[in-house]
Amino acid sequence: GNSGADRMSLANEEVEPGVRRLRMRSWRGALVGYDVSAYLVGDVLIDTGFPRAGRALMGAVRTMRPRGVLVTHWHEDHAGNVPALATLGVPMRMHPECETALRERPAIRYYRRAVWGWTERLRARLESFDPSPLVVMEAPGHSPDHRIVWDADRRILVSGDLFLGVKVRVAHEEDESPRALVASLRRAAALEPRLLLDAHRGPVRDAAAQLRAKADWNEEVIGRIEELDAQGAKPAEIVRRLFGGDSLVGMVSGGEYSRQG
């Protein structure tokens, strides 16, 4: 279930005038080193947090009264409270594949249900809205339905899971496309954002340089993997030689998020 005795906190923090960070934490997430943030940019909420944070998130929404919600992608730590918000009639926009996934409610592995909860099936009709002056941009790579949100006036990029850090050594075995991610990173960097709002790392300054550094590192890793593969190295050997073996996350997730992703 998505309720239960899961100690939850939501910190409503001002990043700068007109921009707020809703930082959601649970003890389960802390065990694996993760919390997740949604952002209010002007009067638009970007992402909805995870199901276990539902009560706190809904309380914040009732207080802030955003005119609409943008969802970066279907994963449960970002779209986890879409069904509840849709029931309230809050206008929302998301990628069509994101909506399809939420209506189909695909099975997720136990560790994800334990940490975040499993998003309820989306049944309500979605009311769309125009998020202007914010611009929604396609940014596949982390997942096929991934989008980012650009505030050209403030030069702020709300990046969902596009960034996560320069040297991210785990990948989702089904959703992620490393080459598509590099292309999305370069397109995002070309916007020259001054501030990036990351769902897990929080505000990132020197954003354009950080995005380019991540794209460069990913391209370098892809090249090294291709070289080793051409030499006949097996996946486990490539992971050992490049990263020193798999990660704790890889083992806990049964290989779903791993260095062999």
XYZ file of N, CA, C and O in Angstrom, residues 49 89 92 100 130 167:
24
model
N 5.899 14.497 -6.784
C 6.430 13.679 -5.709
C 5.936 12.250 -5.767
O 5.298 11.817 -6.720
N -9.304 17.934 -9.996
C -9.526 18.796 -11.150
C -8.405 19.769 -11.425
O -8.582 20.735 -12.167
N -3.371 19.649 -15.779
C -2.055 19.029 -15.884
C -1.650 18.843 -17.324
O -2.503 18.638 -18.193
N -0.328 7.509 -20.701
C -0.638 6.104 -20.980
C -0.117 5.197 -19.876
O -0.825 4.297 -19.397
N -2.263 25.998 -20.501
C -1.130 26.635 -21.160
C -0.168 27.137 -20.085
O -0.520 28.042 -19.315
N 28.672 12.522 -13.024
C 29.114 11.136 -13.205
C 28.134 10.186 -12.515
O 28.348 9.762 -11.378
